[in-house]
Coordinates of C-alpha atoms and ligand atoms in Angstrom, one line a residue:
M32 CA -11.9 55.5 -8.3
D33 CA -13.9 56.9 -5.4
T34 CA -11.2 58.5 -3.2
K35 CA -13.6 59.0 -0.4
K36 CA -13.8 55.3 0.1
L37 CA -10.0 54.9 0.2
D38 CA -8.7 52.8 2.9
K39 CA -5.6 54.5 4.2
K40 CA -4.0 51.8 6.3
W41 CA -0.7 52.9 7.8
W42 CA 1.5 50.5 5.8
K43 CA 0.4 52.0 2.5
K44 CA 2.4 55.1 3.3
E45 CA 5.6 53.3 4.1
V46 CA 8.8 53.2 2.0
G47 CA 10.6 49.9 2.6
Y48 CA 14.3 49.2 2.5
Q49 CA 15.6 45.7 2.5
I50 CA 18.7 44.9 4.5
Y51 CA 20.8 41.7 4.0
P52 CA 22.5 42.0 7.4
R53 CA 25.6 40.0 6.5
S54 CA 26.4 42.5 3.8
F55 CA 25.3 45.8 5.1
Y56 CA 27.8 47.1 7.7
D57 CA 30.3 45.2 9.9
S58 CA 30.5 47.1 13.2
N59 CA 32.9 44.7 14.9
N60 CA 35.5 44.1 12.3
D61 CA 34.9 40.3 11.8
G62 CA 34.1 40.7 8.1
I63 CA 30.4 40.0 8.6
G64 CA 27.7 42.6 8.8
D65 CA 25.7 42.8 12.0
L66 CA 22.8 44.3 13.9
N67 CA 24.9 47.1 15.5
G68 CA 26.1 47.8 12.0
I69 CA 22.5 48.5 10.9
T70 CA 21.9 50.7 14.0
E71 CA 25.0 52.7 13.1
K72 CA 23.7 53.4 9.7
L73 CA 20.2 54.4 10.7
D74 CA 21.0 58.1 10.2
Y75 CA 22.0 57.3 6.6
L76 CA 18.7 55.6 6.1
K77 CA 16.8 58.4 7.8
N78 CA 18.5 60.8 5.4
L79 CA 17.5 58.8 2.4
G80 CA 13.9 59.0 3.7
I81 CA 12.8 55.4 4.0
T82 CA 10.4 54.6 6.8
L83 CA 10.5 50.8 7.2
I84 CA 13.3 48.3 7.2
W85 CA 12.9 44.6 6.3
V86 CA 15.8 42.8 7.9
C87 CA 16.6 39.4 6.4
P88 CA 16.9 36.5 8.9
I89 CA 19.0 37.2 12.0
F90 CA 17.9 34.2 14.1
K91 CA 20.2 31.4 15.3
S92 CA 21.3 29.4 12.3
P93 CA 24.1 27.2 10.9
M94 CA 23.9 29.6 7.9
D95 CA 23.6 26.9 5.3
D96 CA 21.3 29.2 3.4
N97 CA 22.5 32.4 5.1
G98 CA 19.9 32.4 7.9
Y99 CA 16.9 30.9 6.0
D100 CA 17.7 27.8 8.0
I101 CA 16.7 28.7 11.6
S102 CA 17.8 26.5 14.5
D103 CA 16.3 28.8 17.2
Y104 CA 13.5 31.2 16.5
Y105 CA 13.8 32.9 19.9
D106 CA 17.5 33.9 19.7
V107 CA 19.8 35.9 17.6
N108 CA 22.7 34.4 15.7
P109 CA 25.9 35.4 17.5
E110 CA 27.5 36.6 14.2
F111 CA 24.8 39.3 14.1
G112 CA 24.9 40.2 17.8
T113 CA 22.5 39.6 20.6
K114 CA 18.9 39.9 21.4
E115 CA 19.7 43.2 23.2
D116 CA 21.3 44.5 20.0
L117 CA 18.1 43.7 18.1
E118 CA 16.0 45.5 20.8
R119 CA 18.3 48.5 20.5
L120 CA 18.0 48.5 16.8
I121 CA 14.2 48.5 17.1
S122 CA 14.1 51.3 19.6
E123 CA 16.8 53.4 17.8
A124 CA 14.9 53.0 14.6
E125 CA 11.7 54.0 16.2
K126 CA 13.3 57.2 17.5
R127 CA 14.0 58.1 13.9
G128 CA 10.5 57.2 12.8
I129 CA 11.6 54.0 11.1
K130 CA 9.8 50.7 11.7
I131 CA 11.4 47.2 11.6
I132 CA 9.9 44.1 10.0
L133 CA 11.7 40.7 10.4
D134 CA 11.9 37.7 8.0
L135 CA 9.5 34.9 9.0
V136 CA 10.8 31.6 7.8
I137 CA 8.2 29.0 8.8
N138 CA 8.0 26.7 5.8
H139 CA 11.1 24.9 7.1
T140 CA 13.6 25.0 10.0
S141 CA 17.2 24.1 10.1
D142 CA 18.1 20.4 10.5
E143 CA 19.9 21.7 13.6
H144 CA 16.6 22.9 15.2
E145 CA 15.9 20.9 18.4
W146 CA 12.6 19.6 16.9
F147 CA 14.4 18.1 14.0
L148 CA 17.2 16.7 16.0
E149 CA 14.7 15.0 18.2
A150 CA 12.7 13.7 15.2
L151 CA 15.8 12.1 13.8
K152 CA 17.0 10.6 17.0
N153 CA 13.7 9.1 18.0
P154 CA 11.3 7.9 15.4
E155 CA 8.7 7.4 18.1
S156 CA 8.9 11.0 19.4
K157 CA 6.1 13.4 18.6
Y158 CA 8.6 15.5 16.7
R159 CA 8.6 13.0 13.8
N160 CA 5.3 14.3 12.9
Y161 CA 6.6 17.9 12.9
Y162 CA 8.3 17.2 9.6
I163 CA 7.5 15.1 6.5
F164 CA 9.0 11.7 6.7
K165 CA 8.1 9.1 4.1
R166 CA 9.2 5.6 3.1
G167 CA 10.9 5.2 -0.3
K168 CA 9.7 2.7 -2.8
N169 CA 11.5 0.1 -4.8
G170 CA 14.9 1.3 -3.6
L171 CA 14.0 4.9 -4.7
P172 CA 13.0 8.0 -2.8
P173 CA 9.2 8.6 -2.4
T174 CA 9.0 10.9 -5.4
N175 CA 11.3 12.2 -8.2
W176 CA 11.0 15.8 -7.3
R177 CA 14.0 18.1 -7.6
S178 CA 14.7 20.5 -4.7
H179 CA 14.9 24.2 -5.5
F180 CA 18.7 24.1 -4.8
G181 CA 19.4 20.8 -6.7
G182 CA 19.2 17.1 -6.1
S183 CA 16.2 15.2 -4.7
V184 CA 13.9 16.9 -2.3
W185 CA 14.3 13.7 -0.2
E186 CA 17.1 13.0 2.1
K187 CA 17.7 9.5 3.4
V188 CA 17.5 8.8 7.1
E189 CA 20.4 6.4 8.0
G190 CA 19.5 3.1 9.5
E191 CA 15.8 3.1 9.1
V192 CA 15.3 0.4 6.4
D193 CA 12.0 -1.6 6.6
E194 CA 11.6 -5.4 6.0
N195 CA 11.2 -4.8 2.3
G196 CA 14.5 -2.9 2.0
N197 CA 12.8 0.5 1.7
E198 CA 14.6 3.4 3.3
M199 CA 13.1 6.3 5.3
Y200 CA 13.4 9.9 3.9
Y201 CA 12.5 13.4 4.9
L202 CA 11.4 16.2 2.6
H203 CA 13.3 19.4 2.0
L204 CA 12.1 21.7 -0.8
F205 CA 15.3 23.8 -0.3
T206 CA 18.7 22.4 0.9
K207 CA 18.9 19.2 2.9
K208 CA 19.6 21.3 5.9
Q209 CA 16.2 22.9 5.6
P210 CA 13.6 20.2 6.4
D211 CA 10.0 21.2 5.6
L212 CA 7.7 21.5 8.5
N213 CA 4.5 19.4 8.5
W214 CA 1.8 22.1 8.5
E215 CA -0.9 19.4 8.6
N216 CA 0.0 18.8 12.2
P217 CA -1.9 21.3 14.4
E218 CA 0.7 21.2 17.1
V219 CA 3.3 22.5 14.7
R220 CA 1.1 25.3 13.7
Q221 CA 0.5 26.3 17.3
E222 CA 4.3 26.4 17.9
L223 CA 4.8 28.6 14.9
Y224 CA 2.0 31.0 16.0
K225 CA 3.8 31.3 19.4
I226 CA 7.0 32.4 17.6
V227 CA 5.1 35.0 15.5
N228 CA 3.3 36.5 18.4
Y229 CA 6.5 36.6 20.6
W230 CA 8.2 38.9 18.1
L231 CA 5.1 41.0 17.4
E232 CA 5.0 41.6 21.2
K233 CA 8.6 42.8 21.1
G234 CA 7.4 45.8 19.1
I235 CA 8.3 44.9 15.5
A236 CA 6.0 46.3 12.9
G237 CA 5.4 43.0 11.1
F238 CA 7.0 40.4 8.8
R239 CA 8.2 39.6 5.4
V240 CA 6.9 36.0 5.1
D241 CA 9.3 33.6 3.4
A242 CA 8.2 30.8 1.0
I243 CA 4.7 30.8 2.5
N244 CA 3.0 29.5 -0.5
S245 CA 5.0 26.2 -0.2
I246 CA 3.5 25.2 3.2
K247 CA 0.9 22.9 1.7
K248 CA 1.9 19.8 -0.2
D249 CA -0.2 17.5 -2.3
K250 CA -0.9 14.5 -0.1
D251 CA -0.6 11.9 -2.9
Y252 CA 3.1 12.4 -3.4
L253 CA 3.1 11.4 -7.0
D254 CA 6.0 11.4 -9.5
L255 CA 6.1 14.1 -12.1
P256 CA 7.5 13.9 -15.7
V257 CA 11.3 14.0 -15.7
D258 CA 12.5 17.4 -17.0
G259 CA 16.2 17.3 -16.6
A260 CA 19.4 15.4 -17.2
D261 CA 19.4 14.7 -13.5
G262 CA 16.4 12.4 -13.9
L263 CA 14.3 14.6 -11.6
A264 CA 11.3 16.9 -12.0
H265 CA 10.6 20.5 -11.0
N266 CA 8.5 20.1 -7.9
I267 CA 6.1 23.0 -7.9
K268 CA 3.1 21.3 -9.4
Y269 CA 2.6 19.5 -6.1
T270 CA 4.2 21.9 -3.7
L271 CA 3.4 25.5 -4.6
N272 CA 0.1 27.3 -4.2
Q273 CA -1.7 24.0 -3.5
P274 CA -5.5 24.0 -3.2
G275 CA -6.4 24.1 0.5
I276 CA -3.5 26.3 1.5
E277 CA -6.1 29.0 2.3
G278 CA -7.1 27.0 5.4
F279 CA -3.6 27.2 6.9
L280 CA -3.3 30.9 5.9
T281 CA -6.6 31.9 7.4
E282 CA -5.7 30.3 10.7
L283 CA -2.2 31.8 10.6
A284 CA -3.6 35.3 10.1
E285 CA -6.3 34.9 12.7
K286 CA -4.0 33.5 15.4
T287 CA -1.3 36.1 14.8
F288 CA -1.2 39.0 12.4
K289 CA -4.8 40.1 12.8
K290 CA -4.4 40.5 16.6
Y291 CA -1.9 43.2 15.9
N292 CA -1.9 46.3 13.9
C293 CA 1.0 44.9 11.9
M294 CA 2.0 44.6 8.3
T295 CA 2.9 41.5 6.3
V296 CA 4.5 41.2 2.9
A297 CA 4.4 37.6 1.7
E298 CA 6.7 35.9 -0.8
T299 CA 4.3 34.2 -3.1
P300 CA 5.9 33.4 -6.4
L301 CA 3.6 32.2 -9.2
L302 CA 0.4 32.8 -7.3
E303 CA -2.5 32.9 -9.8
Y304 CA -4.0 36.3 -10.1
E305 CA -7.5 35.0 -9.5
R306 CA -6.4 34.1 -6.0
Y307 CA -5.2 37.6 -5.1
S308 CA -8.5 38.4 -3.5
D309 CA -8.0 35.9 -0.7
F310 CA -4.4 36.9 -0.2
I311 CA -4.5 40.7 -0.3
G312 CA -8.2 41.6 -0.5
E313 CA -10.2 43.1 2.3
G314 CA -9.6 40.9 5.3
G315 CA -7.0 38.9 3.2
F316 CA -4.2 36.8 4.7
F317 CA -1.5 39.5 4.1
S318 CA -1.2 43.2 3.8
M319 CA 0.6 42.8 0.5
I320 CA 2.6 40.3 -1.5
F321 CA 5.7 40.4 -3.7
D322 CA 4.8 39.6 -7.3
F323 CA 7.8 38.2 -9.2
S324 CA 6.2 38.2 -12.6
Y325 CA 8.4 41.0 -13.9
S326 CA 11.6 40.5 -11.9
D327 CA 12.1 37.0 -13.2
L328 CA 11.8 37.9 -16.9
D329 CA 15.5 37.2 -17.5
M330 CA 14.8 33.4 -17.0
A331 CA 13.3 31.9 -20.1
K332 CA 11.8 28.8 -18.3
E333 CA 10.6 28.9 -14.7
G334 CA 12.9 27.0 -12.4
F335 CA 15.6 26.6 -15.0
Y336 CA 18.2 29.1 -14.0
Y337 CA 20.5 28.5 -17.0
S338 CA 17.7 29.6 -19.4
V339 CA 19.1 33.1 -19.3
Q340 CA 17.5 35.6 -21.8
D341 CA 17.4 39.3 -22.5
V342 CA 14.4 41.2 -21.2
K343 CA 12.2 42.9 -23.8
V344 CA 10.8 46.3 -22.8
R345 CA 7.4 45.4 -24.1
E346 CA 7.2 42.2 -22.0
L347 CA 8.5 44.1 -19.0
R348 CA 5.8 46.7 -19.4
N349 CA 3.0 44.2 -20.0
K350 CA 4.0 42.2 -16.9
I351 CA 4.3 45.3 -14.7
F352 CA 0.9 46.6 -15.9
E353 CA -0.9 43.3 -15.5
S354 CA 0.5 43.0 -12.0
Q355 CA -0.5 46.6 -11.1
L356 CA -4.0 46.3 -12.4
T357 CA -4.5 43.0 -10.6
Q358 CA -3.2 44.4 -7.3
Q359 CA -5.3 47.5 -7.8
K360 CA -8.4 45.4 -8.3
Y361 CA -7.9 43.2 -5.3
G362 CA -5.8 45.1 -2.8
W363 CA -2.3 46.5 -2.4
G364 CA 1.1 45.7 -3.9
A365 CA 4.8 45.8 -2.9
P366 CA 6.7 47.0 -6.0
F367 CA 10.4 46.1 -6.1
L368 CA 13.2 45.8 -8.5
E369 CA 15.8 43.9 -6.5
N370 CA 16.2 41.6 -3.5
H371 CA 18.8 39.2 -2.1
D372 CA 17.7 36.4 -4.4
L373 CA 18.1 38.4 -7.7
P374 CA 20.9 39.9 -9.7
R375 CA 21.1 43.6 -9.8
S376 CA 18.4 45.3 -11.8
L377 CA 20.7 47.6 -13.7
N378 CA 22.5 44.7 -15.5
K379 CA 19.3 42.7 -15.8
F380 CA 17.6 45.4 -17.8
F381 CA 20.5 47.3 -19.4
G382 CA 23.3 44.7 -19.6
E383 CA 27.0 45.4 -19.0
K384 CA 26.8 49.0 -20.3
A385 CA 24.3 50.2 -17.8
N386 CA 24.8 53.7 -16.6
E387 CA 23.6 56.3 -14.1
T388 CA 20.8 57.6 -16.3
N389 CA 19.5 54.0 -16.6
A390 CA 19.6 53.6 -12.8
K391 CA 17.5 56.7 -12.4
L392 CA 15.1 55.6 -15.0
L393 CA 14.6 52.2 -13.4
G394 CA 14.0 53.9 -10.0
N395 CA 11.4 56.2 -11.5
V396 CA 9.5 53.3 -13.3
F397 CA 9.2 51.2 -10.2
F398 CA 9.0 53.6 -7.3
F399 CA 5.8 55.4 -8.4
L400 CA 3.8 52.2 -9.0
R401 CA 0.8 51.7 -6.7
G402 CA 1.9 49.9 -3.6
T403 CA 4.5 50.1 -0.8
P404 CA 7.8 50.3 -2.6
F405 CA 10.8 48.2 -1.4
I406 CA 14.4 49.4 -2.2
Y407 CA 17.1 46.8 -1.8
Q408 CA 20.4 47.9 -0.2
G409 CA 22.8 49.4 -2.7
Q410 CA 20.1 50.0 -5.3
E411 CA 19.9 53.6 -4.2
I412 CA 23.5 54.2 -5.4
G413 CA 23.3 52.0 -8.5
M414 CA 25.3 49.0 -7.3
D415 CA 25.8 46.4 -10.1
N416 CA 26.7 42.8 -10.7
F417 CA 30.2 41.4 -10.5
V418 CA 32.0 39.0 -12.8
R419 CA 33.6 35.9 -11.1
N420 CA 36.2 33.9 -13.1
D421 CA 35.7 30.6 -11.4
I422 CA 32.9 28.7 -9.7
S423 CA 35.0 28.4 -6.5
E424 CA 34.6 32.2 -6.1
F425 CA 30.9 31.8 -5.4
D426 CA 29.4 31.5 -2.0
D427 CA 25.7 30.9 -2.7
I428 CA 24.6 27.4 -2.4
A429 CA 22.0 27.8 -5.2
S430 CA 24.7 29.2 -7.6
K431 CA 26.9 26.2 -7.0
D432 CA 24.1 23.8 -7.8
Q433 CA 23.0 25.8 -10.9
Y434 CA 26.6 25.6 -12.2
Q435 CA 26.6 21.8 -11.8
R436 CA 23.1 21.4 -13.3
A437 CA 24.1 23.4 -16.4
L438 CA 27.2 21.2 -16.8
G439 CA 24.9 18.1 -16.4
E440 CA 22.7 19.5 -19.2
G441 CA 25.6 19.6 -21.5
F442 CA 26.7 23.2 -21.3
S443 CA 30.5 23.9 -21.3
P444 CA 32.1 25.2 -18.1
K445 CA 32.4 28.6 -19.8
E446 CA 28.7 28.7 -20.5
A447 CA 27.8 27.5 -17.1
L448 CA 29.9 30.2 -15.5
Y449 CA 28.3 32.8 -17.7
F450 CA 24.8 31.7 -16.5
V451 CA 25.8 31.8 -12.9
N452 CA 27.5 35.2 -13.2
K453 CA 24.3 36.5 -14.8
R454 CA 21.8 35.2 -12.3
S455 CA 23.7 34.4 -9.1
R456 CA 22.2 35.5 -5.8
D457 CA 25.7 36.5 -4.8
N458 CA 25.4 39.5 -7.2
S459 CA 23.1 41.3 -4.7
R460 CA 24.9 40.0 -1.6
T461 CA 28.2 41.7 -2.1
P462 CA 29.1 44.2 0.7
M463 CA 27.4 47.5 0.6
Q464 CA 29.8 50.1 -0.9
W465 CA 30.1 52.9 1.6
D466 CA 33.3 54.5 0.4
E467 CA 36.3 54.0 -2.0
G468 CA 38.5 52.4 0.7
K469 CA 40.1 49.0 0.5
N470 CA 37.0 47.1 1.6
A471 CA 34.5 49.7 0.5
G472 CA 34.1 50.9 4.1
F473 CA 32.2 47.7 4.8
S474 CA 34.1 47.2 8.1
E475 CA 35.5 50.0 10.1
D476 CA 39.0 48.6 9.7
E477 CA 39.8 48.6 6.0
N478 CA 42.2 45.7 6.3
I479 CA 39.4 43.3 7.2
K480 CA 38.4 40.8 4.5
S481 CA 34.7 40.6 4.0
W482 CA 32.9 37.2 4.1
I483 CA 32.0 37.6 0.4
K484 CA 34.1 39.3 -2.3
L485 CA 33.4 42.9 -3.2
T486 CA 32.1 43.8 -6.7
G487 CA 35.4 45.7 -7.1
R488 CA 33.6 48.8 -8.4
H489 CA 33.4 50.6 -5.1
T490 CA 36.0 53.1 -6.1
V491 CA 33.4 54.5 -8.5
T492 CA 30.1 53.6 -7.0
N493 CA 29.8 54.3 -3.3
V494 CA 27.7 56.2 -0.8
K495 CA 30.4 58.8 0.1
N496 CA 30.7 59.9 -3.5
Q497 CA 27.0 60.4 -3.9
L498 CA 25.8 61.8 -0.6
N499 CA 26.5 65.4 -1.4
D500 CA 26.1 65.3 -5.1
E501 CA 22.7 66.6 -6.1
D502 CA 22.9 64.8 -9.5
S503 CA 23.7 61.4 -8.0
I504 CA 21.5 58.3 -8.0
F505 CA 21.2 58.6 -4.3
A506 CA 19.9 62.1 -4.6
H507 CA 17.4 60.9 -7.2
Y508 CA 16.1 58.2 -4.8
K509 CA 16.0 60.8 -2.0
N510 CA 13.9 63.1 -4.2
M511 CA 11.6 60.3 -5.2
I512 CA 11.0 59.4 -1.6
E513 CA 10.5 63.0 -0.5
L514 CA 7.9 63.5 -3.3
R515 CA 5.9 60.4 -2.4
Q516 CA 6.0 61.0 1.4
N517 CA 5.8 64.7 2.0
G518 CA 3.9 67.4 0.3
K519 CA 1.1 68.1 -2.2
Y520 CA 1.6 65.1 -4.4
S521 CA 1.6 62.4 -1.6
D522 CA -2.0 61.4 -1.8
C523 CA -1.8 61.0 -5.5
L524 CA 1.5 59.1 -5.5
I525 CA 0.4 56.8 -2.7
Y526 CA -3.3 56.2 -3.2
G527 CA -3.9 57.5 -6.7
E528 CA -5.4 55.2 -9.4
F529 CA -2.9 53.5 -11.7
I530 CA -3.7 53.9 -15.4
P531 CA -1.5 52.5 -18.1
V532 CA -0.8 54.7 -21.1
L533 CA 1.0 54.7 -24.5
L534 CA 0.7 50.9 -25.1
K535 CA 1.6 51.3 -28.7
N536 CA 5.1 52.5 -28.2
D537 CA 7.3 49.5 -27.3
K538 CA 10.2 51.6 -26.2
I539 CA 8.3 53.4 -23.5
I540 CA 6.9 52.5 -20.2
A541 CA 4.4 55.1 -19.1
Y542 CA 1.5 55.3 -16.7
I543 CA -0.6 57.9 -14.9
R544 CA -1.4 58.2 -11.2
K545 CA -4.7 60.0 -10.7
Y546 CA -6.2 61.2 -7.5
E547 CA -9.2 63.7 -7.4
N548 CA -8.1 66.6 -9.5
Q549 CA -4.4 65.6 -9.6
N550 CA -2.8 63.8 -12.6
I551 CA 0.8 62.7 -12.6
L552 CA 2.5 61.1 -15.6
C553 CA 5.4 58.7 -15.1
I554 CA 7.1 58.3 -18.5
N555 CA 10.3 56.4 -19.3
N556 CA 12.2 56.0 -22.6
F557 CA 13.9 52.6 -22.5
S558 CA 15.7 53.1 -25.8
D559 CA 18.9 55.0 -26.5
K560 CA 17.0 56.9 -29.3
K561 CA 14.9 60.0 -29.0
Q562 CA 11.1 59.2 -28.7
Q563 CA 8.3 61.5 -29.7
V564 CA 5.1 61.3 -27.8
E565 CA 1.8 63.0 -28.8
L566 CA 0.2 64.5 -25.7
S567 CA -3.2 63.8 -27.2
E568 CA -2.4 60.1 -27.0
I569 CA -1.9 60.4 -23.3
A570 CA -5.1 62.4 -23.0
K571 CA -7.0 59.8 -24.9
S572 CA -6.1 57.1 -22.4
I573 CA -8.0 59.0 -19.7
S574 CA -10.8 59.9 -22.1
E575 CA -9.8 63.5 -22.4
K576 CA -9.1 65.7 -25.4
E577 CA -6.2 67.8 -24.4
I578 CA -3.7 67.9 -21.6
K579 CA -0.9 70.3 -20.7
L580 CA 2.3 69.4 -18.9
A581 CA 2.7 71.4 -15.7
D582 CA 5.2 70.8 -12.9
I583 CA 8.2 68.6 -13.7
L584 CA 8.7 66.5 -10.5
I585 CA 11.5 64.2 -11.6
N586 CA 13.8 64.4 -14.6
N587 CA 17.0 62.4 -15.1
Y588 CA 18.1 65.0 -17.7
K589 CA 18.6 68.7 -17.1
N590 CA 15.9 69.8 -19.6
I591 CA 12.8 68.6 -21.3
E592 CA 11.8 69.3 -24.8
N593 CA 8.1 69.7 -25.5
D594 CA 5.6 72.0 -27.1
S595 CA 1.8 72.0 -26.6
E596 CA 1.4 68.8 -28.8
V597 CA 4.5 66.7 -28.6
L598 CA 6.9 65.6 -25.8
A599 CA 10.3 64.6 -27.1
L600 CA 12.2 62.3 -24.8
E601 CA 16.0 61.9 -25.1
G602 CA 17.5 58.4 -25.0
Y603 CA 16.7 56.9 -21.6
Q604 CA 15.0 60.0 -20.4
S605 CA 12.7 59.5 -17.6
L606 CA 10.1 62.0 -16.1
L607 CA 7.6 62.3 -13.5
V608 CA 5.4 65.2 -14.4
E609 CA 2.1 66.7 -13.3
F610 CA -0.3 67.6 -16.1
Q611 CA -3.5 69.5 -16.4
I612 CA -6.6 68.6 -18.3
L613 CA -7.6 71.4 -20.6
Ligands
NOJ6 C1 13.2 32.5 -0.2 C2 14.3 33.4 0.3 O1 14.2 34.7 -0.2 C3 15.6 32.7 -0.1 O2 16.8 33.5 0.1 C4 15.7 31.4 0.6 O3 16.8 30.6 0.1 C5 14.4 30.5 0.4 N1 13.2 31.3 0.4 C6 14.4 29.4 1.4 O4 14.1 30.0 2.6

């Protein structure tokens, strides 16, 4: 890698932190997290060392999908505060050297958005063409596609039957309260660009771009082979990453993002690697994208949430490496372990017995990958999943559907509950655990009931316990961030080449970051047994004969055991270590 040619765009240096505002901190004692709550915790985040916050949607919304259903893009949802609160958050963050990016949800709006209300009320209005309305056929909806959150993607419009008895429907890939926008209509696109530019003008640093690879639909609207007991079919063949989407994305980037020195991180599940060049290459549509190839390994079949499976280390490693090498080839990545749609990583990769050492190991594996890392709230203290005993205890709309679907497929209520507990989005949406108090310090008044149940483990896992403990998971994250951001290893850890190593050992995930004369090894033992590693094996991967371990930068144990030839890793030991070539 020719480091002289490296392109050091500002967003490569950032460390992202994702906030789910409803669950971060409740500053006004109503049981719901809010913008002022984030502002109050900025010093905590500054202390952790992160430099950029992705705030999940805070715009006006009936909250059917917790804000991913926007009814007014120009205003803040009162439960989160006011526009002034948002402006204050942006400026207070800036004072601390922290940038804010917002969530851009422009594949769909809420059904309570004024465009949609108008479209429904008046079939002749121009707003009809803002959405995707289609006539059913033979008494059935236009296609047999299943929505991501269950049931048909088509919702019937009451009272619009034609002379042949066929009903009118509108398309929603997510809930029926999230009608899809018609991106084929240039006027819609112009309205959306206005929204994007409005917020960029307000001084935000950019956007996380929601479901953006769903904006183009195949125009033939054909049925797909039925794949479930509900008689429907997974829709993505005709709705995700469709040919021609590039046209929309080029225009979006040109009319908005490229006019600003902003950053964008796009949610693009299942985007084929051959297409990365357009998306994240030089002059690509986005600065970086989230690749879900390794975070979804606990699902045996794409789109089938009840197909829960254990994750094999080898598979995890192969997916991470493939993703890294692709992103390195074409552009820049955004490594992450968790987000608001996924269960906690600790349980996903280490089951119910996951411990602190495991949490530090996972942190080490992901954080030093090449890209702008994103930490999800609570990950830095090792928050884990909960176990609910009844489906009525769940809040997430997707979890409720997945439970019903599992029953429909013939699983017992016990099995269905097991799947939902494992994969529910509620797992990562539980209130942030600030202290051991009655409501985990989520609201200032500890008698306030939070909008969603706590995990119940806040007496053990909380910020207060960890802040001043130099062996804590929090301290581990803080060290990792400090190493990447400040000091003599920064260039290597940020821009350095990513080189996979030790592919023959299926218990280990290890890679090298290489920059000019610096070489750093990130090595992680995923088994509970000791693992011996020949240093010459590592040397071979970079076509060298001999290497010697030098500075130990991160270690989740007190010691390391090595001689000049062999490195012996304890069970779950994880290291970041500089080495020299002899
Ligand atoms: C992806 C978001 O991350 C998820 O939370 C949401 O439900 C869907 N997109 C729909 O906006």
